[in-house]
PDB file of C-alpha atoms in Angstrom:
ATOM      1  CA  MET A   1      11.731 -11.489  15.079  1.00 81.00           C
ATOM      2  CA  ILE A   2      10.833  -8.108  13.613  1.00 94.00           C
ATOM      3  CA  ASP A   3      10.747  -5.421  16.282  1.00 96.00           C
ATOM      4  CA  LEU A   4       9.070  -2.114  15.485  1.00 98.00           C
ATOM      5  CA  LYS A   5       8.796  -0.824  19.043  1.00 97.00           C
ATOM      6  CA  GLY A   6       9.246   2.917  19.305  1.00 97.00           C
ATOM      7  CA  GLN A   7       8.473   3.447  15.622  1.00 98.00           C
ATOM      8  CA  THR A   8       5.612   5.346  14.045  1.00 98.00           C
ATOM      9  CA  ALA A   9       3.826   4.129  10.937  1.00 98.00           C
ATOM     10  CA  VAL A  10       1.213   5.556   8.572  1.00 98.00           C
ATOM     11  CA  VAL A  11      -0.905   3.110   6.569  1.00 98.00           C
ATOM     12  CA  THR A  12      -3.330   4.415   3.934  1.00 98.00           C
ATOM     13  CA  GLY A  13      -6.493   2.598   2.934  1.00 97.00           C
ATOM     14  CA  ALA A  14      -6.316   0.961   6.342  1.00 98.00           C
ATOM     15  CA  SER A  15      -9.956   0.480   7.295  1.00 97.00           C
ATOM     16  CA  ARG A  16     -10.297  -2.928   5.598  1.00 95.00           C
ATOM     17  CA  GLY A  17      -8.648  -5.523   3.378  1.00 95.00           C
ATOM     18  CA  LEU A  18      -4.905  -5.419   2.821  1.00 96.00           C
ATOM     19  CA  GLY A  19      -4.523  -2.072   4.562  1.00 97.00           C
ATOM     20  CA  TYR A  20      -6.167  -3.363   7.721  1.00 98.00           C
ATOM     21  CA  ALA A  21      -4.047  -6.523   7.721  1.00 98.00           C
ATOM     22  CA  ILE A  22      -0.885  -4.467   7.254  1.00 98.00           C
ATOM     23  CA  ALA A  23      -1.797  -2.010  10.008  1.00 98.00           C
ATOM     24  CA  HIS A  24      -2.579  -4.919  12.335  1.00 98.00           C
ATOM     25  CA  ARG A  25       0.737  -6.604  11.567  1.00 98.00           C
ATOM     26  CA  LEU A  26       2.800  -3.459  12.167  1.00 98.00           C
ATOM     27  CA  ALA A  27       0.950  -2.816  15.415  1.00 98.00           C
ATOM     28  CA  SER A  28       1.518  -6.403  16.540  1.00 98.00           C
ATOM     29  CA  GLN A  29       5.255  -5.804  16.115  1.00 98.00           C
ATOM     30  CA  GLY A  30       5.087  -2.769  18.395  1.00 98.00           C
ATOM     31  CA  ALA A  31       4.675   0.183  16.039  1.00 98.00           C
ATOM     32  CA  ALA A  32       2.349   3.067  16.802  1.00 98.00           C
ATOM     33  CA  VAL A  33       0.098   3.034  13.747  1.00 98.00           C
ATOM     34  CA  HIS A  34      -1.832   5.871  12.136  1.00 98.00           C
ATOM     35  CA  LEU A  35      -4.643   4.389  10.056  1.00 98.00           C
ATOM     36  CA  VAL A  36      -5.901   6.550   7.199  1.00 98.00           C
ATOM     37  CA  ALA A  37      -9.063   6.086   5.118  1.00 98.00           C
ATOM     38  CA  ARG A  38     -11.850   8.195   3.680  1.00 96.00           C
ATOM     39  CA  GLY A  39     -14.669   6.927   5.885  1.00 96.00           C
ATOM     40  CA  ALA A  40     -14.486   8.113   9.489  1.00 97.00           C
ATOM     41  CA  ALA A  41     -16.613   5.333  10.990  1.00 97.00           C
ATOM     42  CA  GLY A  42     -14.735   2.528   9.281  1.00 97.00           C
ATOM     43  CA  VAL A  43     -11.243   3.726  10.096  1.00 98.00           C
ATOM     44  CA  GLU A  44     -12.132   4.534  13.700  1.00 98.00           C
ATOM     45  CA  GLU A  45     -13.562   1.058  14.193  1.00 98.00           C
ATOM     46  CA  ALA A  46     -10.464  -0.507  12.625  1.00 98.00           C
ATOM     47  CA  ALA A  47      -8.119   1.501  14.837  1.00 98.00           C
ATOM     48  CA  LYS A  48     -10.010   0.559  18.003  1.00 98.00           C
ATOM     49  CA  LYS A  49     -10.056  -3.122  17.084  1.00 98.00           C
ATOM     50  CA  ILE A  50      -6.336  -3.238  16.335  1.00 98.00           C
ATOM     51  CA  ALA A  51      -5.494  -1.426  19.564  1.00 98.00           C
ATOM     52  CA  ALA A  52      -7.625  -3.847  21.564  1.00 98.00           C
ATOM     53  CA  GLU A  53      -6.072  -6.921  19.948  1.00 98.00           C
ATOM     54  CA  THR A  54      -2.415  -5.804  19.928  1.00 98.00           C
ATOM     55  CA  GLY A  55      -2.123  -3.328  22.786  1.00 98.00           C
ATOM     56  CA  ALA A  56      -0.442  -0.896  20.410  1.00 98.00           C
ATOM     57  CA  THR A  57      -1.153   2.796  20.038  1.00 98.00           C
ATOM     58  CA  THR A  58      -3.407   3.461  17.053  1.00 98.00           C
ATOM     59  CA  VAL A  59      -4.790   6.704  15.671  1.00 98.00           C
ATOM     60  CA  ALA A  60      -7.588   6.994  13.109  1.00 98.00           C
ATOM     61  CA  HIS A  61      -7.588   9.666  10.406  1.00 98.00           C
ATOM     62  CA  ALA A  62     -10.475  10.254   8.001  1.00 98.00           C
ATOM     63  CA  ALA A  63      -8.900  11.998   5.025  1.00 97.00           C
ATOM     64  CA  ASP A  64      -8.805  12.152   1.240  1.00 97.00           C
ATOM     65  CA  ILE A  65      -5.123  11.452   0.664  1.00 97.00           C
ATOM     66  CA  ALA A  66      -5.334  12.551  -2.962  1.00 97.00           C
ATOM     67  CA  ASP A  67      -5.998  16.074  -1.639  1.00 98.00           C
ATOM     68  CA  ALA A  68      -2.808  18.040  -1.038  1.00 98.00           C
ATOM     69  CA  SER A  69      -4.132  20.118   1.848  1.00 98.00           C
ATOM     70  CA  ALA A  70      -5.490  17.059   3.655  1.00 98.00           C
ATOM     71  CA  VAL A  71      -2.156  15.264   3.304  1.00 98.00           C
ATOM     72  CA  GLN A  72      -0.233  18.284   4.547  1.00 98.00           C
ATOM     73  CA  ALA A  73      -2.455  18.552   7.623  1.00 98.00           C
ATOM     74  CA  LEU A  74      -2.106  14.825   8.333  1.00 98.00           C
ATOM     75  CA  PHE A  75       1.686  14.698   8.206  1.00 98.00           C
ATOM     76  CA  GLU A  76       2.242  18.020   9.958  1.00 96.00           C
ATOM     77  CA  GLY A  77       0.309  16.570  12.895  1.00 95.00           C
ATOM     78  CA  LEU A  78       2.675  13.619  13.310  1.00 97.00           C
ATOM     79  CA  ASP A  79       5.286  13.407  16.021  1.00 93.00           C
ATOM     80  CA  GLY A  80       7.898  11.758  13.835  1.00 96.00           C
ATOM     81  CA  LEU A  81       7.528   9.097  11.157  1.00 98.00           C
ATOM     82  CA  ASP A  82       9.494   5.913  10.461  1.00 98.00           C
ATOM     83  CA  ILE A  83       7.240   3.909   8.137  1.00 98.00           C
ATOM     84  CA  LEU A  84       4.855   4.861   5.345  1.00 98.00           C
ATOM     85  CA  VAL A  85       2.722   2.240   3.613  1.00 98.00           C
ATOM     86  CA  ASN A  86       0.922   3.567   0.539  1.00 98.00           C
ATOM     87  CA  ASN A  87      -1.883   1.059   0.136  1.00 98.00           C
ATOM     88  CA  ALA A  88      -5.010   3.054  -0.757  1.00 96.00           C
ATOM     89  CA  GLY A  89      -6.499   2.220  -4.127  1.00 95.00           C
ATOM     90  CA  ILE A  90      -9.686   1.919  -6.149  1.00 94.00           C
ATOM     91  CA  THR A  91     -10.849   0.349  -9.402  1.00 94.00           C
ATOM     92  CA  ARG A  92     -13.140   1.730 -12.093  1.00 95.00           C
ATOM     93  CA  ASP A  93     -12.939  -1.074 -14.636  1.00 94.00           C
ATOM     94  CA  GLY A  94     -14.026  -0.834 -18.244  1.00 96.00           C
ATOM     95  CA  LEU A  95     -12.807  -1.377 -21.774  1.00 97.00           C
ATOM     96  CA  LEU A  96     -10.562   1.398 -23.087  1.00 97.00           C
ATOM     97  CA  MET A  97     -12.856   2.418 -25.932  1.00 97.00           C
ATOM     98  CA  ARG A  98     -15.746   2.884 -23.481  1.00 97.00           C
ATOM     99  CA  MET A  99     -13.878   4.281 -20.502  1.00 97.00           C
ATOM    100  CA  LYS A 100     -15.106   7.628 -19.215  1.00 98.00           C
ATOM    101  CA  ASP A 101     -12.641  10.443 -18.595  1.00 98.00           C
ATOM    102  CA  GLU A 102     -13.677  10.684 -14.966  1.00 98.00           C
ATOM    103  CA  ASP A 103     -13.094   6.956 -14.387  1.00 98.00           C
ATOM    104  CA  PHE A 104      -9.536   7.218 -15.686  1.00 98.00           C
ATOM    105  CA  ASP A 105      -8.819  10.438 -13.795  1.00 98.00           C
ATOM    106  CA  GLU A 106     -10.210   9.222 -10.457  1.00 98.00           C
ATOM    107  CA  VAL A 107      -8.189   6.002 -10.475  1.00 98.00           C
ATOM    108  CA  ILE A 108      -4.984   7.913 -11.249  1.00 98.00           C
ATOM    109  CA  ARG A 109      -5.853  10.489  -8.575  1.00 98.00           C
ATOM    110  CA  VAL A 110      -6.523   8.007  -5.794  1.00 98.00           C
ATOM    111  CA  ASN A 111      -3.988   5.326  -6.692  1.00 98.00           C
ATOM    112  CA  LEU A 112      -1.008   7.347  -7.933  1.00 98.00           C
ATOM    113  CA  ARG A 113      -1.367  10.991  -6.915  1.00 98.00           C
ATOM    114  CA  SER A 114      -1.896   9.900  -3.298  1.00 98.00           C
ATOM    115  CA  VAL A 115       1.418   8.020  -3.356  1.00 98.00           C
ATOM    116  CA  PHE A 116       3.172  11.162  -4.576  1.00 98.00           C
ATOM    117  CA  LEU A 117       1.565  13.427  -1.981  1.00 98.00           C
ATOM    118  CA  CYS A 118       2.085  11.097   0.986  1.00 98.00           C
ATOM    119  CA  SER A 119       5.623  10.145  -0.001  1.00 98.00           C
ATOM    120  CA  ARG A 120       6.647  13.758  -0.497  1.00 98.00           C
ATOM    121  CA  ALA A 121       5.333  14.658   2.947  1.00 98.00           C
ATOM    122  CA  ALA A 122       6.924  11.585   4.534  1.00 98.00           C
ATOM    123  CA  VAL A 123      10.334  12.116   2.959  1.00 98.00           C
ATOM    124  CA  LYS A 124      10.565  15.610   4.449  1.00 97.00           C
ATOM    125  CA  ILE A 125      10.271  14.073   7.901  1.00 98.00           C
ATOM    126  CA  MET A 126      12.454  11.044   7.205  1.00 98.00           C
ATOM    127  CA  MET A 127      15.285  13.048   5.638  1.00 98.00           C
ATOM    128  CA  LYS A 128      15.754  14.985   8.864  1.00 97.00           C
ATOM    129  CA  ALA A 129      15.856  11.775  10.888  1.00 97.00           C
ATOM    130  CA  ARG A 130      18.097  10.072   8.296  1.00 98.00           C
ATOM    131  CA  TYR A 131      15.907   6.988   8.505  1.00 98.00           C
ATOM    132  CA  GLY A 132      12.718   5.737   6.926  1.00 98.00           C
ATOM    133  CA  ARG A 133      10.862   2.926   5.202  1.00 98.00           C
ATOM    134  CA  ILE A 134       8.399   3.528   2.372  1.00 99.00           C
ATOM    135  CA  VAL A 135       6.397   0.580   1.060  1.00 99.00           C
ATOM    136  CA  ASN A 136       4.129   1.069  -1.950  1.00 98.00           C
ATOM    137  CA  LEU A 137       1.429  -1.416  -2.903  1.00 98.00           C
ATOM    138  CA  THR A 138       1.349  -1.914  -6.650  1.00 98.00           C
ATOM    139  CA  SER A 139      -0.055  -5.004  -8.440  1.00 96.00           C
ATOM    140  CA  ILE A 140       0.812  -7.705 -10.937  1.00 95.00           C
ATOM    141  CA  VAL A 141      -1.567  -5.780 -13.187  1.00 95.00           C
ATOM    142  CA  GLY A 142       0.962  -2.942 -13.177  1.00 96.00           C
ATOM    143  CA  VAL A 143       3.621  -5.402 -14.339  1.00 95.00           C
ATOM    144  CA  HIS A 144       1.710  -7.544 -16.837  1.00 94.00           C
ATOM    145  CA  GLY A 145      -1.393  -5.476 -17.679  1.00 94.00           C
ATOM    146  CA  GLN A 146      -5.005  -6.638 -17.671  1.00 91.00           C
ATOM    147  CA  ALA A 147      -7.778  -6.169 -20.219  1.00 93.00           C
ATOM    148  CA  GLY A 148     -10.503  -3.896 -18.923  1.00 95.00           C
ATOM    149  CA  GLN A 149      -8.158  -2.182 -16.461  1.00 96.00           C
ATOM    150  CA  THR A 150      -6.100   0.292 -18.476  1.00 98.00           C
ATOM    151  CA  ASN A 151      -6.615   2.976 -15.833  1.00 98.00           C
ATOM    152  CA  TYR A 152      -5.742   0.679 -12.932  1.00 97.00           C
ATOM    153  CA  ALA A 153      -2.746  -0.809 -14.765  1.00 97.00           C
ATOM    154  CA  ALA A 154      -1.456   2.672 -15.589  1.00 98.00           C
ATOM    155  CA  SER A 155      -1.747   3.779 -11.956  1.00 98.00           C
ATOM    156  CA  LYS A 156       0.013   0.680 -10.652  1.00 98.00           C
ATOM    157  CA  ALA A 157       2.754   0.820 -13.296  1.00 98.00           C
ATOM    158  CA  GLY A 158       3.246   4.462 -12.335  1.00 98.00           C
ATOM    159  CA  ILE A 159       3.808   3.395  -8.735  1.00 98.00           C
ATOM    160  CA  ILE A 160       6.605   1.089  -9.881  1.00 98.00           C
ATOM    161  CA  GLY A 161       8.436   3.897 -11.658  1.00 98.00           C
ATOM    162  CA  PHE A 162       7.799   6.241  -8.760  1.00 98.00           C
ATOM    163  CA  THR A 163       9.232   3.688  -6.318  1.00 98.00           C
ATOM    164  CA  LYS A 164      12.456   3.224  -8.259  1.00 98.00           C
ATOM    165  CA  ALA A 165      13.028   6.957  -8.721  1.00 98.00           C
ATOM    166  CA  THR A 166      12.291   7.735  -5.074  1.00 98.00           C
ATOM    167  CA  ALA A 167      14.640   4.988  -3.904  1.00 98.00           C
ATOM    168  CA  LYS A 168      17.496   6.581  -5.830  1.00 98.00           C
ATOM    169  CA  GLU A 169      16.766  10.045  -4.459  1.00 98.00           C
ATOM    170  CA  VAL A 170      16.724   9.090  -0.778  1.00 98.00           C
ATOM    171  CA  ALA A 171      19.154   6.171  -0.587  1.00 98.00           C
ATOM    172  CA  THR A 172      21.981   8.136   1.029  1.00 98.00           C
ATOM    173  CA  ARG A 173      19.724   9.264   3.890  1.00 98.00           C
ATOM    174  CA  GLY A 174      18.950   5.846   5.338  1.00 98.00           C
ATOM    175  CA  ILE A 175      15.567   5.681   3.625  1.00 98.00           C
ATOM    176  CA  THR A 176      14.418   2.723   1.546  1.00 98.00           C
ATOM    177  CA  CYS A 177      11.518   2.625  -0.891  1.00 98.00           C
ATOM    178  CA  ASN A 178      10.158  -0.649  -2.218  1.00 98.00           C
ATOM    179  CA  ALA A 179       6.992  -1.896  -3.889  1.00 98.00           C
ATOM    180  CA  ILE A 180       4.920  -5.022  -3.370  1.00 98.00           C
ATOM    181  CA  ALA A 181       3.029  -6.457  -6.349  1.00 98.00           C
ATOM    182  CA  PRO A 182       0.345  -8.834  -5.073  1.00 97.00           C
ATOM    183  CA  GLY A 183      -1.316 -11.369  -7.320  1.00 95.00           C
ATOM    184  CA  PHE A 184      -4.801 -12.651  -6.565  1.00 93.00           C
ATOM    185  CA  ILE A 185      -5.475 -12.229  -2.853  1.00 94.00           C
ATOM    186  CA  GLU A 186      -8.480 -13.371  -0.851  1.00 92.00           C
ATOM    187  CA  SER A 187     -10.524 -10.188  -0.510  1.00 85.00           C
ATOM    188  CA  ASP A 188     -13.931  -8.606  -1.010  1.00 78.00           C
ATOM    189  CA  MET A 189     -13.121  -8.206  -4.713  1.00 73.00           C
ATOM    190  CA  THR A 190     -12.215 -11.849  -5.286  1.00 80.00           C
ATOM    191  CA  ALA A 191     -15.094 -13.069  -3.095  1.00 79.00           C
ATOM    192  CA  VAL A 192     -17.629 -11.941  -5.695  1.00 79.00           C
ATOM    193  CA  LEU A 193     -16.028 -13.955  -8.502  1.00 81.00           C
ATOM    194  CA  SER A 194     -17.988 -16.880  -9.887  1.00 84.00           C
ATOM    195  CA  GLU A 195     -16.771 -20.424  -9.331  1.00 89.00           C
ATOM    196  CA  ALA A 196     -15.844 -20.627 -13.009  1.00 90.00           C
ATOM    197  CA  GLN A 197     -13.768 -17.452 -12.716  1.00 88.00           C
ATOM    198  CA  LYS A 198     -12.037 -18.727  -9.597  1.00 89.00           C
ATOM    199  CA  THR A 199     -11.252 -22.027 -11.281  1.00 92.00           C
ATOM    200  CA  GLY A 200      -9.672 -20.205 -14.216  1.00 91.00           C
ATOM    201  CA  ILE A 201      -7.601 -18.000 -11.918  1.00 91.00           C
ATOM    202  CA  LEU A 202      -6.361 -20.885  -9.778  1.00 94.00           C
ATOM    203  CA  ALA A 203      -5.312 -22.755 -12.907  1.00 94.00           C
ATOM    204  CA  SER A 204      -2.944 -19.865 -13.720  1.00 93.00           C
ATOM    205  CA  ILE A 205      -1.277 -19.929 -10.286  1.00 96.00           C
ATOM    206  CA  PRO A 206       1.413 -22.603  -9.838  1.00 96.00           C
ATOM    207  CA  GLN A 207       0.684 -22.891  -6.119  1.00 97.00           C
ATOM    208  CA  GLY A 208      -2.987 -23.468  -6.908  1.00 95.00           C
ATOM    209  CA  ARG A 209      -4.374 -21.015  -4.389  1.00 96.00           C
ATOM    210  CA  MET A 210      -4.919 -17.323  -3.767  1.00 95.00           C
ATOM    211  CA  GLY A 211      -2.762 -15.470  -1.304  1.00 96.00           C
ATOM    212  CA  THR A 212      -3.968 -14.104   2.014  1.00 97.00           C
ATOM    213  CA  PRO A 213      -3.886 -10.534   3.337  1.00 97.00           C
ATOM    214  CA  GLN A 214      -1.688 -11.805   6.177  1.00 97.00           C
ATOM    215  CA  GLU A 215       0.970 -12.931   3.698  1.00 98.00           C
ATOM    216  CA  ILE A 216       1.084  -9.458   2.177  1.00 98.00           C
ATOM    217  CA  ALA A 217       1.249  -7.981   5.678  1.00 98.00           C
ATOM    218  CA  ASP A 218       4.170 -10.229   6.620  1.00 98.00           C
ATOM    219  CA  LEU A 219       6.205  -9.051   3.626  1.00 98.00           C
ATOM    220  CA  THR A 220       5.296  -5.447   4.375  1.00 98.00           C
ATOM    221  CA  ALA A 221       6.498  -5.815   7.960  1.00 98.00           C
ATOM    222  CA  TYR A 222       9.881  -7.048   6.735  1.00 98.00           C
ATOM    223  CA  LEU A 223      10.240  -4.161   4.283  1.00 98.00           C
ATOM    224  CA  ALA A 224       9.245  -1.781   7.079  1.00 98.00           C
ATOM    225  CA  SER A 225      11.924  -3.112   9.413  1.00 98.00           C
ATOM    226  CA  LYS A 226      15.593  -2.348   9.998  1.00 97.00           C
ATOM    227  CA  GLU A 227      16.415  -5.852   8.731  1.00 97.00           C
ATOM    228  CA  SER A 228      15.604  -4.765   5.151  1.00 98.00           C
ATOM    229  CA  ALA A 229      18.169  -1.941   5.158  1.00 98.00           C
ATOM    230  CA  TYR A 230      20.030  -3.073   2.010  1.00 98.00           C
ATOM    231  CA  LEU A 231      16.885  -3.696  -0.038  1.00 98.00           C
ATOM    232  CA  THR A 232      15.574  -0.690  -1.950  1.00 98.00           C
ATOM    233  CA  GLY A 233      14.054   0.231  -5.287  1.00 98.00           C
ATOM    234  CA  GLN A 234      12.681  -3.278  -5.743  1.00 98.00           C
ATOM    235  CA  VAL A 235       9.316  -4.632  -6.856  1.00 98.00           C
ATOM    236  CA  LEU A 236       8.540  -7.857  -5.016  1.00 98.00           C
ATOM    237  CA  SER A 237       5.859  -9.984  -6.658  1.00 97.00           C
ATOM    238  CA  ILE A 238       3.909 -12.122  -4.217  1.00 97.00           C
ATOM    239  CA  ASP A 239       1.638 -14.123  -6.458  1.00 96.00           C
ATOM    240  CA  GLY A 240       2.099 -17.849  -5.883  1.00 96.00           C
ATOM    241  CA  GLY A 241       4.311 -18.054  -8.954  1.00 95.00           C
ATOM    242  CA  MET A 242       1.759 -16.568 -11.348  1.00 92.00           C
ATOM    243  CA  GLY A 243       4.296 -14.220 -12.909  1.00 87.00           C
ATOM    244  CA  ILE A 244       6.942 -16.868 -13.578  1.00 85.00           C
TER     245      ILE A 244
END
């Protein structure tokens, strides 16, 4: 059983969806979890709910993690750090020929720049402790691409390269850095799909179903644990066989 007692974790984009499920899972394994999201009300509610259900220590932070000063303030306020989960992300879909500059820039800023800023701050703490786990959420879109998502695909592919380079830089200090590439997961985004769209998606997945946030959280918990010490620089697809 994974034991994270005595460890401190930061999870970005943690007020809902995958981020919430991951924060809940880490807390249930005993970690003290700092939940980070833009909206104060949402992240505070999430932190309170997780604390009530798991008995773990949770702290809510309302911050724009693509802003360097906000990230610096967040990490300087921590009393140690063992686990960083870079989950925050947005979409601004559109065909390349019609995509606005600001839609490309904002997706790169939130999805990729935030990973750089948070990881840089985290590594400074982890290097001193000679221990750490960094888990970055990418996507199968970053591996295979997707029409209408050139900005999102670029940001998620960038996370893959960033993960591999970071893993090499910090490997001798007891720090691992891995990426998770989810396929189609039950979420607010997939809930709005039409039945015809869902049927088409399920036909492309060998297991014939979408994944759950809990399944992503379970894999994250393993990568965040001491048991994953010899696993680093990897991109783990969790997609029901879609990428085979």
